[in-house]
Amino acid sequence: MSCFQSGFEVILSHLALTCASLLAALTAVCWYIRDSYKVDGFTQKHVFITGCDSGFGNLLARQLDGKGFHVIAACLTEKGAADLAAAASPRLKTLLLNVTDSSSIRRAVEFVSKEVGRRGLWGLVNNAGRSVPIGPTEWMRLEDFTKVLDVNLIGVIEVTLQFLPLMKKAQGRVVNVASILGRLSLTGGGYCLSKWGVEAFSDSLRRDMRHFGIKVSIIEPGFFKTGVTRLDLIEADLRRLWTRLPQHVKDSYGVTYFDDYLKAQDFSMGILCSSDLSKVTWCMEHALTARFPRTRYGAGWDAKLFWIPLSYLPSFVSDFVINVLLPSPKDERKNI
């Protein structure tokens, strides 16, 4: 009897495993089919993108222009706007925008309103951003935080609020660019704070706007070679932060810490940064064109397979990883 029961239990366990596998496969197929449905009428839809001088915004503007969208690309500089216009079709329009200037945002809204007419604005992509000042928290002053927060968070909020009336007309899409650093703080300064804020703002906006047919997606890129990760700019600003520190603070870190920090950063960024920006712009395009856009898009293999999983692990695990990537101050090494 016991042998019969044992054999029966083995059969049941195999049957349960088979059913679970089939269910998982069926779910994956259904998700893939659902994910592939697209909206119609690209040539009748307008998309407004911030931060198009270079990087993700520039590539997305050209990518959507090639798909037939009416792209309105906001650039910070005249050169950025001119270069983009020269690389795109006459259908693409450019304008100058400083997302930290309320009057500049209002002028952009007026321009876009004339372009979209009664149809409204289908897509708003909040892509503009900056990284510096970034580095150890103790090296910062309050204004160093606000420089980044004003662009990456407050700018995103104000641009979104001013464009919402046009979005509601089209029942369109808001796509906000956050970062894996919006899930896991790897360093000090305003960048990680701003991206955590973008995550929170986007979640509350999504829940509020679903009643009006507006869908909100968050893009969480890993490390890519853009203006945000330019080592020359980051290192020059780190040197500025280090130079102005009081001598007693420098002494607490040790004479070699600054150089060790730069070397560790160069090594890490050299390994992590991908040059394939299309991994990010594909996510942006899907959020704008899919009938059922995702709430969050992890962009890049490092985001999908390392950083996002790491953000779910206990803090001591992520602390260990970050400690491996960055040097320790002199005093800490002595205490150990």
XYZ file of C-alpha atoms in Angstrom:
336
model
C 0.000 0.000 0.000
C 2.833 2.399 0.902
C 4.575 1.654 -2.413
C 1.336 2.382 -4.252
C 0.899 5.656 -2.367
C 4.515 6.638 -3.032
C 4.135 5.979 -6.763
C 0.849 7.865 -6.850
C 2.432 10.868 -5.130
C 5.275 10.886 -7.661
C 2.778 10.864 -10.536
C 0.825 13.718 -8.923
C 3.970 15.776 -8.394
C 5.017 15.273 -12.037
C 1.503 16.163 -13.184
C 1.489 19.317 -11.025
C 4.902 20.320 -12.381
C 3.761 19.756 -15.959
C 0.587 21.803 -15.405
C 2.575 24.617 -13.814
C 5.007 24.650 -16.732
C 2.177 24.704 -19.271
C 0.443 27.499 -17.379
C 3.660 29.546 -17.277
C 4.210 28.998 -21.001
C 0.608 29.932 -21.800
C 0.903 33.068 -19.672
C 4.110 34.063 -21.458
C 2.505 33.563 -24.884
C -0.581 35.561 -23.889
C 1.589 38.339 -22.484
C 3.664 38.426 -25.672
C 0.557 38.632 -27.878
C -0.986 41.342 -25.696
C 2.304 43.254 -25.652
C 2.469 43.247 -29.459
C -0.864 45.035 -30.080
C -0.336 48.541 -31.461
C -2.458 51.679 -31.622
C -3.457 52.995 -35.054
C -2.909 56.295 -36.819
C 0.708 57.159 -36.039
C 0.688 59.797 -38.791
C -2.081 61.686 -36.987
C -0.409 61.707 -33.572
C 1.857 64.344 -32.040
C 4.623 63.557 -29.554
C 6.508 66.156 -27.512
C 9.975 65.160 -26.250
C 12.242 67.116 -23.909
C 16.033 66.920 -23.879
C 16.574 66.279 -27.591
C 19.997 67.892 -28.030
C 21.652 64.472 -27.725
C 21.304 61.025 -26.189
C 17.997 59.234 -25.765
C 15.835 62.219 -26.696
C 17.685 62.910 -29.920
C 17.549 59.282 -31.056
C 13.882 58.908 -30.084
C 12.916 62.046 -32.011
C 14.538 60.703 -35.191
C 13.167 57.211 -34.566
C 9.551 58.392 -34.187
C 9.938 60.801 -37.093
C 10.853 57.822 -39.246
C 7.666 56.040 -38.090
C 5.480 58.908 -39.287
C 4.752 60.644 -35.976
C 4.519 64.416 -35.767
C 7.459 64.986 -33.430
C 7.974 68.223 -31.540
C 11.491 68.068 -30.118
C 12.535 70.415 -27.328
C 16.236 71.283 -27.139
C 18.191 73.355 -24.650
C 20.524 74.895 -27.257
C 20.068 76.385 -30.699
C 22.819 74.158 -32.075
C 21.072 71.048 -30.756
C 17.816 72.121 -32.393
C 19.484 72.960 -35.712
C 21.443 69.705 -35.870
C 18.346 67.626 -35.116
C 16.211 69.470 -37.667
C 18.880 68.846 -40.307
C 18.872 65.101 -39.534
C 15.085 64.653 -39.649
C 12.200 65.134 -42.059
C 10.442 68.511 -42.479
C 7.593 67.052 -40.429
C 9.685 67.235 -37.227
C 9.523 70.578 -35.408
C 12.020 71.847 -32.856
C 11.807 74.480 -30.151
C 14.015 75.759 -27.348
C 13.055 74.760 -23.819
C 14.563 75.212 -20.386
C 12.573 72.941 -18.073
C 13.628 75.000 -15.036
C 12.019 78.157 -16.480
C 8.223 78.409 -16.102
C 7.898 81.021 -18.856
C 9.889 78.801 -21.237
C 7.524 75.924 -20.491
C 4.479 78.131 -21.101
C 5.855 79.189 -24.484
C 6.373 75.531 -25.350
C 2.763 74.742 -24.403
C 1.517 77.563 -26.639
C 3.626 76.303 -29.554
C 2.505 72.712 -29.132
C -1.134 73.726 -28.694
C -1.096 75.417 -32.091
C 0.525 72.376 -33.666
C -1.851 69.735 -32.259
C -5.133 71.666 -32.547
C -8.251 69.844 -31.392
C -6.596 66.440 -31.553
C -4.529 67.187 -28.485
C -1.105 65.799 -27.603
C -0.730 62.028 -27.825
C 2.688 61.632 -26.235
C 4.746 63.532 -23.672
C 8.241 62.171 -23.063
C 10.000 63.768 -20.085
C 13.582 62.947 -21.006
C 15.590 66.085 -20.136
C 18.010 65.506 -17.284
C 21.414 66.145 -15.747
C 23.671 64.171 -13.430
C 26.219 66.584 -11.968
C 26.883 67.433 -9.212
C 27.099 63.784 -8.190
C 29.421 62.127 -5.690
C 29.847 61.537 -1.943
C 27.074 63.216 0.055
C 29.411 65.045 2.443
C 31.008 66.869 -0.471
C 27.709 68.515 -1.429
C 26.040 71.790 -0.522
C 22.315 72.428 -0.731
C 22.605 74.211 -4.076
C 24.321 71.146 -5.534
C 21.185 69.120 -4.821
C 18.796 71.748 -6.154
C 20.694 72.101 -9.460
C 19.813 68.504 -10.290
C 16.395 68.344 -8.632
C 15.218 71.450 -10.517
C 15.828 69.725 -13.866
C 15.190 66.053 -13.161
C 12.197 66.292 -10.833
C 10.665 69.756 -10.541
C 11.084 70.242 -14.286
C 9.353 66.941 -15.002
C 6.493 67.856 -12.671
C 5.950 71.344 -14.095
C 6.183 70.263 -17.737
C 3.678 67.480 -17.075
C 1.219 69.706 -15.211
C 1.256 72.355 -17.930
C 0.772 69.817 -20.726
C -1.962 67.736 -19.051
C -4.886 69.670 -20.655
C -3.519 68.815 -24.114
C -2.934 65.220 -23.029
C -6.506 64.811 -21.805
C -7.839 65.842 -25.220
C -5.972 62.978 -26.903
C -6.186 60.494 -24.016
C -2.513 59.990 -24.652
C 0.670 58.756 -22.985
C 3.123 60.227 -20.508
C 6.561 58.598 -20.573
C 8.898 59.604 -17.749
C 12.579 58.695 -17.806
C 13.701 57.541 -14.376
C 16.712 55.240 -13.851
C 17.804 52.123 -12.031
C 19.170 54.737 -9.613
C 15.517 55.462 -8.873
C 15.441 52.028 -7.271
C 18.945 51.809 -5.818
C 21.022 54.763 -4.592
C 24.623 54.157 -5.624
C 25.992 57.608 -4.812
C 25.183 60.969 -3.255
C 23.946 64.178 -4.834
C 20.599 65.023 -6.359
C 20.513 62.458 -9.168
C 19.331 59.429 -7.200
C 16.926 61.605 -5.177
C 15.427 63.025 -8.357
C 14.920 59.638 -9.978
C 13.256 58.205 -6.860
C 11.004 61.270 -7.015
C 10.193 60.642 -10.684
C 9.148 57.104 -9.769
C 6.793 58.346 -7.030
C 5.384 61.184 -9.145
C 4.752 58.834 -12.059
C 2.958 56.281 -9.881
C 0.581 58.864 -8.412
C 0.062 60.479 -11.823
C -0.758 57.107 -13.390
C -3.428 56.349 -10.816
C -4.970 59.806 -11.081
C -4.940 60.032 -14.876
C -6.290 56.575 -15.683
C -9.779 58.005 -15.096
C -9.169 60.297 -18.096
C -7.722 57.641 -20.409
C -4.100 58.768 -19.992
C -1.502 56.036 -19.493
C 1.793 56.690 -17.702
C 4.963 54.635 -18.165
C 8.325 54.789 -16.424
C 11.594 54.043 -18.225
C 14.356 52.684 -15.968
C 17.604 52.629 -17.975
C 20.760 51.001 -16.736
C 24.103 52.591 -17.618
C 24.440 54.014 -21.140
C 26.915 56.316 -22.860
C 25.108 59.664 -22.912
C 25.767 63.200 -21.741
C 24.555 62.179 -18.291
C 27.400 59.654 -17.940
C 30.183 61.697 -19.582
C 33.185 61.003 -17.370
C 35.005 64.227 -18.252
C 32.087 66.322 -16.987
C 31.551 64.187 -13.894
C 35.255 64.161 -12.996
C 35.652 67.913 -13.523
C 32.739 68.564 -11.169
C 34.045 66.058 -8.611
C 37.343 67.923 -8.634
C 35.437 71.157 -7.970
C 33.643 69.555 -5.024
C 36.865 68.093 -3.610
C 38.861 71.323 -3.987
C 36.432 73.406 -1.930
C 36.246 70.924 0.972
C 37.755 72.022 4.315
C 41.138 70.415 4.954
C 39.897 68.431 7.950
C 37.264 66.756 5.739
C 39.874 65.891 3.108
C 42.096 64.462 5.832
C 39.290 62.182 7.014
C 39.138 60.605 3.546
C 42.879 60.317 3.061
C 45.300 61.712 0.496
C 44.683 58.972 -2.077
C 40.882 58.799 -1.791
C 40.057 61.277 -4.555
C 42.302 59.574 -7.101
C 41.083 56.131 -5.976
C 37.485 57.305 -6.398
C 38.113 58.527 -9.940
C 39.883 55.291 -10.891
C 37.071 53.145 -9.470
C 34.467 55.260 -11.247
C 36.316 55.096 -14.580
C 36.657 51.321 -14.275
C 32.998 50.764 -13.325
C 31.589 53.065 -16.003
C 33.856 51.546 -18.631
C 32.439 48.103 -17.902
C 28.811 49.062 -17.326
C 28.027 51.734 -19.930
C 26.432 50.494 -23.159
C 26.598 52.475 -26.397
C 23.379 50.942 -27.762
C 20.884 53.704 -26.928
C 18.188 51.961 -28.975
C 17.590 49.622 -26.025
C 16.119 52.634 -24.240
C 14.373 54.298 -27.169
C 12.677 50.982 -28.055
C 11.086 51.027 -24.594
C 9.998 54.629 -25.099
C 8.526 53.828 -28.502
C 6.655 50.816 -27.136
C 5.181 52.946 -24.350
C 3.886 55.372 -26.992
C 2.666 52.867 -29.561
C 1.486 49.789 -27.649
C -2.217 49.395 -27.012
C -1.323 48.096 -23.555
C 1.879 49.904 -22.503
C 3.807 48.594 -19.529
C 3.968 50.501 -16.274
C 7.749 50.084 -16.031
C 10.425 49.305 -18.596
C 13.840 48.068 -17.479
C 16.161 49.171 -20.287
C 19.472 47.394 -20.769
C 20.673 43.977 -19.694
C 22.437 45.385 -16.643
C 19.127 46.871 -15.465
C 17.121 43.691 -16.112
C 19.566 41.099 -14.854
C 21.551 42.900 -12.162
C 20.452 46.297 -10.812
C 16.689 45.769 -10.587
C 17.022 42.276 -8.996
C 19.653 43.743 -6.624
C 17.184 46.434 -5.537
C 14.860 43.717 -4.169
C 17.558 42.031 -2.075
C 18.318 42.944 1.562
C 20.191 46.226 2.004
C 23.338 44.538 3.296
C 23.702 42.790 -0.083
C 23.442 46.006 -2.123
C 25.700 47.776 0.399
C 28.326 45.074 -0.119
C 28.155 45.438 -3.914
C 28.506 49.218 -3.750
C 31.393 48.948 -1.288
C 33.163 46.686 -3.766
C 32.699 49.244 -6.557
C 33.871 52.303 -4.600
C 36.924 52.899 -2.358
C 36.702 53.340 1.408
C 37.902 56.469 3.259
C 41.155 56.270 5.172
C 39.527 56.418 8.631
C 37.199 53.500 7.813
C 40.086 51.314 6.663
C 41.983 52.102 9.870
C 39.009 51.146 12.053
C 38.669 47.837 10.257
